[in-house]
PDB file of C-alpha atoms in Angstrom:
ATOM      1  CA  MET A  17     195.941  22.772 -57.293  1.00 55.00           C
ATOM      2  CA  SER A  18     192.905  24.892 -58.091  1.00 62.00           C
ATOM      3  CA  LYS A  19     189.568  24.081 -56.537  1.00 81.00           C
ATOM      4  CA  GLN A  20     186.814  22.961 -58.897  1.00 88.00           C
ATOM      5  CA  PRO A  21     183.841  25.338 -59.113  1.00 92.00           C
ATOM      6  CA  ILE A  22     180.598  24.314 -57.429  1.00 95.00           C
ATOM      7  CA  GLN A  23     177.966  23.040 -59.884  1.00 97.00           C
ATOM      8  CA  VAL A  24     174.399  24.263 -59.290  1.00 98.00           C
ATOM      9  CA  ALA A  25     171.115  23.941 -61.169  1.00 98.00           C
ATOM     10  CA  ILE A  26     168.621  26.805 -60.906  1.00 98.00           C
ATOM     11  CA  ALA A  27     165.240  27.551 -62.444  1.00 98.00           C
ATOM     12  CA  ILE A  28     163.545  30.610 -63.854  1.00 98.00           C
ATOM     13  CA  LEU A  29     159.861  29.992 -63.080  1.00 98.00           C
ATOM     14  CA  TYR A  30     157.336  32.377 -64.590  1.00 97.00           C
ATOM     15  CA  GLN A  31     153.606  33.066 -64.481  1.00 97.00           C
ATOM     16  CA  ASP A  32     151.678  35.991 -66.009  1.00 95.00           C
ATOM     17  CA  ASN A  33     154.959  37.719 -66.938  1.00 94.00           C
ATOM     18  CA  LYS A  34     156.156  37.560 -63.323  1.00 97.00           C
ATOM     19  CA  PHE A  35     159.129  35.602 -62.064  1.00 98.00           C
ATOM     20  CA  LEU A  36     159.301  33.486 -58.919  1.00 98.00           C
ATOM     21  CA  MET A  37     162.226  34.357 -56.683  1.00 98.00           C
ATOM     22  CA  GLN A  38     163.429  33.192 -53.299  1.00 98.00           C
ATOM     23  CA  LEU A  39     164.582  35.548 -50.581  1.00 98.00           C
ATOM     24  CA  ARG A  40     167.591  33.720 -49.225  1.00 97.00           C
ATOM     25  CA  ASP A  41     168.009  33.286 -45.491  1.00 97.00           C
ATOM     26  CA  ASP A  42     169.908  35.993 -43.638  1.00 96.00           C
ATOM     27  CA  ILE A  43     172.812  33.699 -42.747  1.00 95.00           C
ATOM     28  CA  PRO A  44     176.271  35.234 -43.252  1.00 92.00           C
ATOM     29  CA  ASN A  45     178.010  32.046 -44.457  1.00 92.00           C
ATOM     30  CA  ILE A  46     175.759  31.447 -47.514  1.00 89.00           C
ATOM     31  CA  PRO A  47     176.071  33.163 -50.891  1.00 85.00           C
ATOM     32  CA  TYR A  48     173.791  36.207 -51.216  1.00 90.00           C
ATOM     33  CA  PRO A  49     172.387  36.234 -47.656  1.00 96.00           C
ATOM     34  CA  ALA A  50     169.108  38.208 -47.465  1.00 98.00           C
ATOM     35  CA  HIS A  51     169.097  38.689 -51.259  1.00 98.00           C
ATOM     36  CA  TRP A  52     166.489  37.642 -53.798  1.00 98.00           C
ATOM     37  CA  ALA A  53     167.719  34.780 -55.994  1.00 98.00           C
ATOM     38  CA  LEU A  54     166.442  31.927 -58.145  1.00 98.00           C
ATOM     39  CA  PHE A  55     165.334  28.612 -56.702  1.00 98.00           C
ATOM     40  CA  GLY A  56     167.690  25.680 -57.131  1.00 97.00           C
ATOM     41  CA  GLY A  57     170.851  24.338 -55.604  1.00 96.00           C
ATOM     42  CA  HIS A  58     173.852  22.044 -55.674  1.00 96.00           C
ATOM     43  CA  ILE A  59     174.116  19.220 -58.153  1.00 98.00           C
ATOM     44  CA  GLU A  60     174.754  16.028 -56.177  1.00 97.00           C
ATOM     45  CA  PRO A  61     177.465  13.555 -57.250  1.00 95.00           C
ATOM     46  CA  GLY A  62     176.145  11.409 -60.108  1.00 96.00           C
ATOM     47  CA  GLU A  63     173.280  13.807 -60.876  1.00 98.00           C
ATOM     48  CA  THR A  64     172.801  15.583 -64.178  1.00 98.00           C
ATOM     49  CA  PRO A  65     171.819  19.280 -64.071  1.00 98.00           C
ATOM     50  CA  ASP A  66     168.279  18.516 -65.335  1.00 97.00           C
ATOM     51  CA  ILE A  67     167.699  15.890 -62.612  1.00 98.00           C
ATOM     52  CA  ALA A  68     169.160  18.245 -59.984  1.00 98.00           C
ATOM     53  CA  VAL A  69     166.906  21.160 -60.911  1.00 98.00           C
ATOM     54  CA  GLN A  70     163.803  18.961 -60.674  1.00 98.00           C
ATOM     55  CA  ARG A  71     164.868  17.638 -57.252  1.00 98.00           C
ATOM     56  CA  GLU A  72     165.783  21.085 -55.904  1.00 98.00           C
ATOM     57  CA  ILE A  73     162.514  22.722 -57.010  1.00 98.00           C
ATOM     58  CA  LEU A  74     160.506  19.895 -55.474  1.00 98.00           C
ATOM     59  CA  GLU A  75     162.482  20.146 -52.203  1.00 98.00           C
ATOM     60  CA  GLU A  76     162.371  23.937 -51.975  1.00 98.00           C
ATOM     61  CA  ILE A  77     158.778  24.751 -52.976  1.00 98.00           C
ATOM     62  CA  GLY A  78     156.982  21.417 -53.477  1.00 98.00           C
ATOM     63  CA  TYR A  79     156.576  22.018 -57.212  1.00 98.00           C
ATOM     64  CA  VAL A  80     156.959  19.280 -59.802  1.00 97.00           C
ATOM     65  CA  LEU A  81     158.530  20.927 -62.831  1.00 96.00           C
ATOM     66  CA  PRO A  82     156.495  20.561 -66.012  1.00 93.00           C
ATOM     67  CA  HIS A  83     158.318  20.363 -69.338  1.00 92.00           C
ATOM     68  CA  PHE A  84     161.317  22.654 -68.924  1.00 96.00           C
ATOM     69  CA  PHE A  85     164.075  24.047 -71.083  1.00 96.00           C
ATOM     70  CA  LYS A  86     167.776  24.837 -70.693  1.00 97.00           C
ATOM     71  CA  PHE A  87     168.386  28.586 -70.781  1.00 97.00           C
ATOM     72  CA  GLY A  88     172.134  28.701 -70.429  1.00 97.00           C
ATOM     73  CA  CYS A  89     175.196  28.221 -68.294  1.00 98.00           C
ATOM     74  CA  TYR A  90     176.728  31.022 -66.228  1.00 97.00           C
ATOM     75  CA  ALA A  91     180.178  30.178 -64.917  1.00 95.00           C
ATOM     76  CA  ASP A  92     182.754  32.016 -62.872  1.00 92.00           C
ATOM     77  CA  ASN A  93     185.705  30.819 -60.771  1.00 91.00           C
ATOM     78  CA  VAL A  94     183.453  29.764 -57.901  1.00 92.00           C
ATOM     79  CA  VAL A  95     180.154  28.526 -59.357  1.00 95.00           C
ATOM     80  CA  VAL A  96     178.869  27.006 -62.571  1.00 97.00           C
ATOM     81  CA  ARG A  97     175.145  27.818 -62.799  1.00 98.00           C
ATOM     82  CA  HIS A  98     173.067  25.581 -65.071  1.00 98.00           C
ATOM     83  CA  VAL A  99     169.945  27.649 -65.710  1.00 98.00           C
ATOM     84  CA  PHE A 100     166.601  26.180 -66.789  1.00 98.00           C
ATOM     85  CA  HIS A 101     163.206  27.773 -67.328  1.00 97.00           C
ATOM     86  CA  ALA A 102     159.626  26.575 -67.035  1.00 97.00           C
ATOM     87  CA  PRO A 103     156.134  27.966 -66.542  1.00 97.00           C
ATOM     88  CA  LEU A 104     154.682  28.007 -63.042  1.00 97.00           C
ATOM     89  CA  LEU A 105     151.388  26.182 -63.574  1.00 97.00           C
ATOM     90  CA  VAL A 106     149.996  26.308 -60.033  1.00 97.00           C
ATOM     91  CA  GLU A 107     148.700  29.232 -57.999  1.00 97.00           C
ATOM     92  CA  PHE A 108     151.340  31.019 -55.912  1.00 97.00           C
ATOM     93  CA  ASN A 109     149.528  30.084 -52.690  1.00 96.00           C
ATOM     94  CA  GLN A 110     149.835  26.374 -53.559  1.00 97.00           C
ATOM     95  CA  LEU A 111     153.618  26.552 -53.271  1.00 98.00           C
ATOM     96  CA  VAL A 112     155.207  25.614 -49.959  1.00 97.00           C
ATOM     97  CA  LEU A 113     158.379  27.496 -49.040  1.00 98.00           C
ATOM     98  CA  ASN A 114     160.653  24.846 -47.517  1.00 97.00           C
ATOM     99  CA  GLU A 115     163.905  26.761 -47.914  1.00 95.00           C
ATOM    100  CA  GLY A 116     164.587  30.466 -47.674  1.00 96.00           C
ATOM    101  CA  TRP A 117     163.164  33.487 -45.854  1.00 98.00           C
ATOM    102  CA  ASP A 118     160.421  34.394 -48.332  1.00 98.00           C
ATOM    103  CA  MET A 119     159.357  34.058 -51.953  1.00 98.00           C
ATOM    104  CA  GLY A 120     157.648  36.385 -54.364  1.00 98.00           C
ATOM    105  CA  LEU A 121     156.519  36.911 -57.932  1.00 98.00           C
ATOM    106  CA  LEU A 122     158.519  39.805 -59.346  1.00 98.00           C
ATOM    107  CA  THR A 123     157.652  41.841 -62.414  1.00 98.00           C
ATOM    108  CA  PRO A 124     160.279  42.782 -65.008  1.00 97.00           C
ATOM    109  CA  ASP A 125     160.227  46.308 -63.497  1.00 97.00           C
ATOM    110  CA  ASP A 126     160.938  44.887 -60.019  1.00 98.00           C
ATOM    111  CA  ILE A 127     163.872  42.969 -61.473  1.00 98.00           C
ATOM    112  CA  ARG A 128     165.245  46.020 -63.279  1.00 97.00           C
ATOM    113  CA  GLN A 129     164.863  48.097 -60.098  1.00 98.00           C
ATOM    114  CA  GLY A 130     166.987  45.558 -58.213  1.00 98.00           C
ATOM    115  CA  ASN A 131     165.070  45.270 -54.961  1.00 97.00           C
ATOM    116  CA  PHE A 132     161.740  43.901 -53.793  1.00 98.00           C
ATOM    117  CA  TYR A 133     159.624  44.102 -50.651  1.00 98.00           C
ATOM    118  CA  SER A 134     159.375  41.073 -48.368  1.00 98.00           C
ATOM    119  CA  ALA A 135     156.669  40.923 -45.725  1.00 96.00           C
ATOM    120  CA  ASN A 136     158.654  38.231 -43.883  1.00 97.00           C
ATOM    121  CA  ALA A 137     161.769  40.419 -43.814  1.00 97.00           C
ATOM    122  CA  GLY A 138     159.744  43.573 -43.094  1.00 97.00           C
ATOM    123  CA  GLY A 139     161.304  45.631 -45.863  1.00 98.00           C
ATOM    124  CA  GLU A 140     162.881  45.801 -49.278  1.00 98.00           C
ATOM    125  CA  LYS A 141     165.753  43.435 -49.987  1.00 98.00           C
ATOM    126  CA  PRO A 142     168.184  43.534 -52.923  1.00 98.00           C
ATOM    127  CA  LEU A 143     168.351  41.074 -55.784  1.00 98.00           C
ATOM    128  CA  GLY A 144     171.558  39.121 -56.089  1.00 97.00           C
ATOM    129  CA  ALA A 145     173.652  40.581 -58.929  1.00 96.00           C
ATOM    130  CA  ILE A 146     173.970  37.356 -60.911  1.00 95.00           C
ATOM    131  CA  PRO A 147     170.318  36.232 -60.561  1.00 97.00           C
ATOM    132  CA  GLN A 148     169.302  39.750 -61.637  1.00 98.00           C
ATOM    133  CA  GLN A 149     171.612  39.573 -64.681  1.00 97.00           C
ATOM    134  CA  ILE A 150     170.265  36.133 -65.650  1.00 97.00           C
ATOM    135  CA  LEU A 151     166.647  37.312 -65.405  1.00 97.00           C
ATOM    136  CA  LEU A 152     167.319  40.513 -67.353  1.00 97.00           C
ATOM    137  CA  GLU A 153     168.877  38.471 -70.163  1.00 97.00           C
ATOM    138  CA  PHE A 154     165.923  36.069 -70.074  1.00 97.00           C
ATOM    139  CA  ILE A 155     163.401  38.950 -70.220  1.00 95.00           C
ATOM    140  CA  GLU A 156     165.326  40.546 -73.089  1.00 93.00           C
ATOM    141  CA  LYS A 157     165.062  37.304 -75.090  1.00 91.00           C
ATOM    142  CA  ASP A 158     161.301  37.217 -74.330  1.00 78.00           C
ATOM    143  CA  LEU A 159     161.324  33.440 -73.940  1.00 65.00           C
ATOM    144  CA  VAL A 160     158.181  33.525 -71.794  1.00 63.00           C
ATOM    145  CA  ASN A 161     156.091  34.524 -74.801  1.00 63.00           C
ATOM    146  CA  SER A 162     157.849  32.350 -77.362  1.00 56.00           C
ATOM    147  CA  GLN A 163     157.012  28.937 -75.889  1.00 49.00           C
TER     148      GLN A 163
END
């Protein structure tokens, strides 16, 4: 019997053509340890992806999502990623990092380059391959400027 993939809801949050990313903790038993990724997390039993993404963003950075949109669904054998996007309407310093090692606002060039400096980590850390792919596709579609 094959195991069902994990369902997660994640958010692309943007401000001034920069994208908010989380530097994941450096814990070996989590996906993408010490890699930059998108905020979000597991969909709880009985939750819809849109409810889950709102809960996760509030838990992880204390941000109440404004009106948000579905971007797409990225599935593999392990994880089904429900991806949403929304503007970040508060100043970066108003966010509270409750989960992860660091957070940052990355430019499209940072995302293309595939790594970004973290003061908390004391050096550059790589972007996770799938979060990078999702963001590159989002940037290519220029959805930030079409809302």
